[in-house]
Coordinates of C-alpha atoms in Angstrom, one line a residue:
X1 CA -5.0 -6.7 1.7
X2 CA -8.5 -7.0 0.6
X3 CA -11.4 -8.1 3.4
X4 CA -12.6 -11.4 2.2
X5 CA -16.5 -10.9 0.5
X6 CA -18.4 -12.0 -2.3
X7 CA -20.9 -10.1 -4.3
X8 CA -23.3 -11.5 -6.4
X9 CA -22.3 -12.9 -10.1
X10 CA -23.6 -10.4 -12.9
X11 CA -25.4 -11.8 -15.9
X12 CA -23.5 -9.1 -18.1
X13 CA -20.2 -11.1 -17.3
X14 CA -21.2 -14.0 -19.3
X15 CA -19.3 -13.3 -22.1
X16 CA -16.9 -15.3 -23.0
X17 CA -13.4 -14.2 -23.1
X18 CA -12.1 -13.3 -26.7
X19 CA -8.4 -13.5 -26.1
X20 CA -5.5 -15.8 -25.0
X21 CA -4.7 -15.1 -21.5
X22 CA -2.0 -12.4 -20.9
X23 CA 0.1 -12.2 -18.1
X24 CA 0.3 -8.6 -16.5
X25 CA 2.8 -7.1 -14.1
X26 CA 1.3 -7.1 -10.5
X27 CA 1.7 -4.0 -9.6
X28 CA -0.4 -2.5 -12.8
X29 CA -2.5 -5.2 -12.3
X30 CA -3.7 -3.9 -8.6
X31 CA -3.4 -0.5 -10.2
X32 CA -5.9 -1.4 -12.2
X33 CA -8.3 -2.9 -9.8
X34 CA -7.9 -1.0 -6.3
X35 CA -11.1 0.6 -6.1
X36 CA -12.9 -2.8 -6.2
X37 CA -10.7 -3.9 -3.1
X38 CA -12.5 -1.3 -0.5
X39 CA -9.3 0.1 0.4
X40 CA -10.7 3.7 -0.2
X41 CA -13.5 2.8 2.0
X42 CA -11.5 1.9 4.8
X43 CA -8.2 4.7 4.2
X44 CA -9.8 7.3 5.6
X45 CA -9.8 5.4 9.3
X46 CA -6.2 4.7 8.4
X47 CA -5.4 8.6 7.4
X48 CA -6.5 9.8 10.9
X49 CA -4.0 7.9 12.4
X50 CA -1.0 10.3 10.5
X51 CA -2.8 12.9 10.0
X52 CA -3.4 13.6 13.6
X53 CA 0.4 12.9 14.5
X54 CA 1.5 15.0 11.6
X55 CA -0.5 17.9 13.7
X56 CA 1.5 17.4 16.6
X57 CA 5.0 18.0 14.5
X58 CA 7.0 21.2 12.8
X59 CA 7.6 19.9 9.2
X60 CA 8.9 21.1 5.1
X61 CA 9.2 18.4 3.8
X62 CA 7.5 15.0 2.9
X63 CA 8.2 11.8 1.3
X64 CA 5.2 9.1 0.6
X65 CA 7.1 5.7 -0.2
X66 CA 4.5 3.4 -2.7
X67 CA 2.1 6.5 -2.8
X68 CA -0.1 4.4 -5.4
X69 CA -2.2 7.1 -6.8
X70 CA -1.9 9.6 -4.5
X71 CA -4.5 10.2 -2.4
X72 CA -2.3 10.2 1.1
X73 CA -0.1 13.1 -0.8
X74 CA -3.4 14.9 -1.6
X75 CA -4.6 15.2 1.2
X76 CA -1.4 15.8 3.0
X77 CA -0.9 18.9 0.7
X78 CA -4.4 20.0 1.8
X79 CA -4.1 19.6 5.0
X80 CA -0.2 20.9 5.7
X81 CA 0.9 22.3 2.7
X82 CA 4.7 21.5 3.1
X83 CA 6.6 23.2 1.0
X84 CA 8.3 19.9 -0.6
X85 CA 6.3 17.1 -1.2
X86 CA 7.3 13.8 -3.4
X87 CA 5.2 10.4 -3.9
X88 CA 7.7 7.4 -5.3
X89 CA 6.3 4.2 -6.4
X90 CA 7.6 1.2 -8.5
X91 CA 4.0 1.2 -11.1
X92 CA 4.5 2.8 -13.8
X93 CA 0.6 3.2 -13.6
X94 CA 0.4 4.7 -10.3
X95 CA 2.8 7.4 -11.1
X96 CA 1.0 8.3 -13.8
X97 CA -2.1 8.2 -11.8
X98 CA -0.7 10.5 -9.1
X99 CA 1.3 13.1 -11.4
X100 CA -2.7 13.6 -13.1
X101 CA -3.6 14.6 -9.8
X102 CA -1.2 18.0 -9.8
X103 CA 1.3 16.2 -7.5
X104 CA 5.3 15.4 -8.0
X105 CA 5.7 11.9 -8.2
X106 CA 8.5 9.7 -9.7
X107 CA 8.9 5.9 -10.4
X108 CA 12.0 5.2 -9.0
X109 CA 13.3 2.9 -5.7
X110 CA 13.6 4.2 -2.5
X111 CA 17.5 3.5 -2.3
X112 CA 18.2 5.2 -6.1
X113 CA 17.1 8.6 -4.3
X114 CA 18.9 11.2 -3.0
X115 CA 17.1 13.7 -1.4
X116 CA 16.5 13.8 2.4
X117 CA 12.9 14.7 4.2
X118 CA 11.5 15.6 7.3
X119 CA 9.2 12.7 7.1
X120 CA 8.8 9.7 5.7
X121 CA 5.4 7.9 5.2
X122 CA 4.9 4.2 3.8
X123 CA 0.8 3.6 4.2
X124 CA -1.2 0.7 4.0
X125 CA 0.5 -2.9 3.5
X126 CA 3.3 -0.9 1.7
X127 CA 5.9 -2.7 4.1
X128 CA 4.1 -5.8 4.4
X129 CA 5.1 -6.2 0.4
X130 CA 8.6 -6.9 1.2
X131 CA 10.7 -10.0 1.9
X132 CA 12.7 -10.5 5.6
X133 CA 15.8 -9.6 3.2
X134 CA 13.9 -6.4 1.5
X135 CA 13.0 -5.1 3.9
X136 CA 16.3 -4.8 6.1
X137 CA 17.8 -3.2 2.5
X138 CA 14.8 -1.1 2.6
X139 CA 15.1 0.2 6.0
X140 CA 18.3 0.8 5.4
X141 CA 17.7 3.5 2.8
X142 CA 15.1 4.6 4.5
X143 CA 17.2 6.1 7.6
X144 CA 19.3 8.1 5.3
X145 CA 16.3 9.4 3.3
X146 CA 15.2 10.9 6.8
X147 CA 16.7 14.0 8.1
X148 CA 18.0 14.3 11.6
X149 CA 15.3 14.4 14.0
X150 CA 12.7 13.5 11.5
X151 CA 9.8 11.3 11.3
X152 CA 9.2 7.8 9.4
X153 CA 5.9 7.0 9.8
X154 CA 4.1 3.5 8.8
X155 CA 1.8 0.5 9.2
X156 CA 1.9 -3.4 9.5
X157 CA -0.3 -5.5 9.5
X158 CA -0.8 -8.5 12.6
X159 CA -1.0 -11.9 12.2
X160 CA -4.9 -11.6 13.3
X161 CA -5.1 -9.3 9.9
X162 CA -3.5 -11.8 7.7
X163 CA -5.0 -14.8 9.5
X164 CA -8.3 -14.2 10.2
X165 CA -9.2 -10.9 7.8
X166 CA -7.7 -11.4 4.8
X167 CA -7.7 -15.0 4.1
X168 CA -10.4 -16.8 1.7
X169 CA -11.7 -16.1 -1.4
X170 CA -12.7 -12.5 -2.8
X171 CA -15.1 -12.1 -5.8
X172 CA -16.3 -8.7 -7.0
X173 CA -17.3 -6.9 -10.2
X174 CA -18.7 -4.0 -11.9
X175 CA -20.0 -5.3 -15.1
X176 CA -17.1 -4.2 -17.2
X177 CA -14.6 -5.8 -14.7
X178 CA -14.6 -9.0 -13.2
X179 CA -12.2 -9.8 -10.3
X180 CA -11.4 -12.9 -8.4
X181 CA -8.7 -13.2 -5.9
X182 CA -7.6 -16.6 -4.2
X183 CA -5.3 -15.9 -0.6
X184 CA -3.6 -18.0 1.8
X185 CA -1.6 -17.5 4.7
X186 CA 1.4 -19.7 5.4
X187 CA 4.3 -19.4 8.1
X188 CA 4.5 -16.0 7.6
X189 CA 3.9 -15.6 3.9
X190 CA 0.7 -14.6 2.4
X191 CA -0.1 -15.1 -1.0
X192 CA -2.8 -13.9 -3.2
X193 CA -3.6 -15.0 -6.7
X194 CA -5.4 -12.3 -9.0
X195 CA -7.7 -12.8 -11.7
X196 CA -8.9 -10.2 -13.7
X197 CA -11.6 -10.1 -16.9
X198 CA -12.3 -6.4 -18.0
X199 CA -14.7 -5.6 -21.1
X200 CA -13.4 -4.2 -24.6
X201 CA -14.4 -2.5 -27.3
X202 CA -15.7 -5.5 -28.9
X203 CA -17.8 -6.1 -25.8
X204 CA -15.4 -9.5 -25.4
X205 CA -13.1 -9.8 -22.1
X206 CA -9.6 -9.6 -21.8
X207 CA -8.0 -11.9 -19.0
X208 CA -5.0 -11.0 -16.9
X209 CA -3.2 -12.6 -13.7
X210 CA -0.8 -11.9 -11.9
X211 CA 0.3 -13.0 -8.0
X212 CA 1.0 -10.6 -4.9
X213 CA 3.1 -11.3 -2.1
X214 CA 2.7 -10.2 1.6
X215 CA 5.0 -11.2 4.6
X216 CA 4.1 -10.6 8.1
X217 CA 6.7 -8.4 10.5
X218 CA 6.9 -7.8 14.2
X219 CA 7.3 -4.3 15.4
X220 CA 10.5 -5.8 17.2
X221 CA 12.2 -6.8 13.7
X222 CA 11.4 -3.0 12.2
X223 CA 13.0 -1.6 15.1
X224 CA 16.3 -3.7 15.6
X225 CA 16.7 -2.6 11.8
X226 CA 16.0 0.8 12.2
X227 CA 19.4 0.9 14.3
X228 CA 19.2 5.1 13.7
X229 CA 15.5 5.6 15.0
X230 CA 13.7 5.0 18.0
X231 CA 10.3 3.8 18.1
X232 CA 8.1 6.8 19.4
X233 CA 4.5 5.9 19.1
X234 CA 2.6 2.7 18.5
X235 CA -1.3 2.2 17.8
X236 CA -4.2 -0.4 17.1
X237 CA -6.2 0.0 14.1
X238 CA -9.1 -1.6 13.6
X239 CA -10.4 -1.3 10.0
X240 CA -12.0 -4.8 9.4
X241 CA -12.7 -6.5 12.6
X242 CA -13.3 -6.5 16.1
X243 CA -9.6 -7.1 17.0
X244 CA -6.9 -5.2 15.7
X245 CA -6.1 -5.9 11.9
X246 CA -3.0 -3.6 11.9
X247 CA -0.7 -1.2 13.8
X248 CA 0.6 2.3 13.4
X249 CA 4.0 3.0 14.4
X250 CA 6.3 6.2 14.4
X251 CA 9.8 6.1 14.5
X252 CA 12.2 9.1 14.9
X253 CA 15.7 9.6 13.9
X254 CA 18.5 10.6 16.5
X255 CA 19.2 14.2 15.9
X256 CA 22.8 13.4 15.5

């Protein structure tokens, strides 16, 4: 969920794009542009709020569910070096991305796994890509993914986050890429429209699209589906505004 911006047009841009338009899969599409969103910029705010929970807890084992390219597992293994650590995503890309960086990672859906974990992370709008009927399926692999007594860990974000932060039009670029994204929030739905011009070879720009989804959740609709966990721990985070723009929350499993 980009923060709404514009930059500045660059004159290097101007080029005219050299091929038909392509339609690319979403997921490799953000893949490709992330660090134009400033979602690095604003992780490490986000990180604190795990990371200093994951300091208060005995764990092995740890599972990052859409772990992109693997900078939450990085850093986890730096900071808590737990002796079984796994990043799953559904981009081919990001897999790749995040097995470059030394780390296990696999491109597989949550539910086609079998191993169980001490905790379970899913950072940064990871839930918020899923449908009201997802994300009950989801949940519902998630609570036997977690071992007794363990940990799922995760954030949302509020309707002031997908009302008021991420709405509007978002235009950025680095002279070989040129991004545009067009977003909209509707009874509960938001909905942003990607457009992406990178440079070739021939100096000529490529075009894909592609169209992400986002739906808003209540903490009370997580927890009535989480029917094995109770919700432990719930924060604020401010990363884009004055009011809160998401919330963390922990849940923990019944020991049995």
């Amino acid at each position: 969920m980009p923060k709404k911006r514009r930059s500045s047009p660059s004159t290097k841009r101007s080029t005219p794009s050299c091929r038909a338009v392509s339609k690319s899969d979403a997921l490799d599409l953000y893949a490709k542009v992330e660090d134009l969103l400033g979602v690095k910029e604003a992780t490490p705010d986000l990180y604190t709020y795990y990371f200093r929970f994951l300091q208060t807890i005995d764990f092995d084992s740890l599972l990052d569910v859409g772990c992109g390219s693997g900078d939450f597992l990085l850093q986890a293994k730096s900071a808590f070096a737990p002796s079984k650590l796994l990043g799953i995503d559904l981009s081919p890309s990001m897999v790749e991305q995040t097995r470059g960086r030394g780390l296990d990672a696999l491109c597989i859906d949550l539910c086609e796994l079998e191993d169980s974990f001490d905790v379970v992370t899913a950072v940064f709008d990871m839930l918020n890509y899923l449908d009201k009927h997802a994300i009950k399926h989801f949940l519902a692999c998630l609570q036997e993914r977690v071992k007794p007594g363990g940990y799922f860990l995760c954030d949302i974000n509020t309707r002031y986050g997908f009302e008021e932060v991420a709405v509007g039009s978002f235009i950025v670029d680095d002279d070989d890429r040129f991004l545009t994204i067009d977003s909209e929030f509707d009874e509960g739905v938001y909905h942003s429209a990607f457009t992406l011009f990178e440079k070739n070879a021939d100096a000529c720009f490529d075009k894909s699209t592609g169209v992400i989804m986002q739906f808003y959740h209540t903490i009370e609709e997580l927890a009535a589906s989480l029917d094995q966990m109770d919700l432990t721990e719930q924060s604020n985070v401010t990363l884009y505004a004055e009011e809160a723009d998401k919330q963390f929350l922990v849940f923990r499993k019944h020991a049995g």
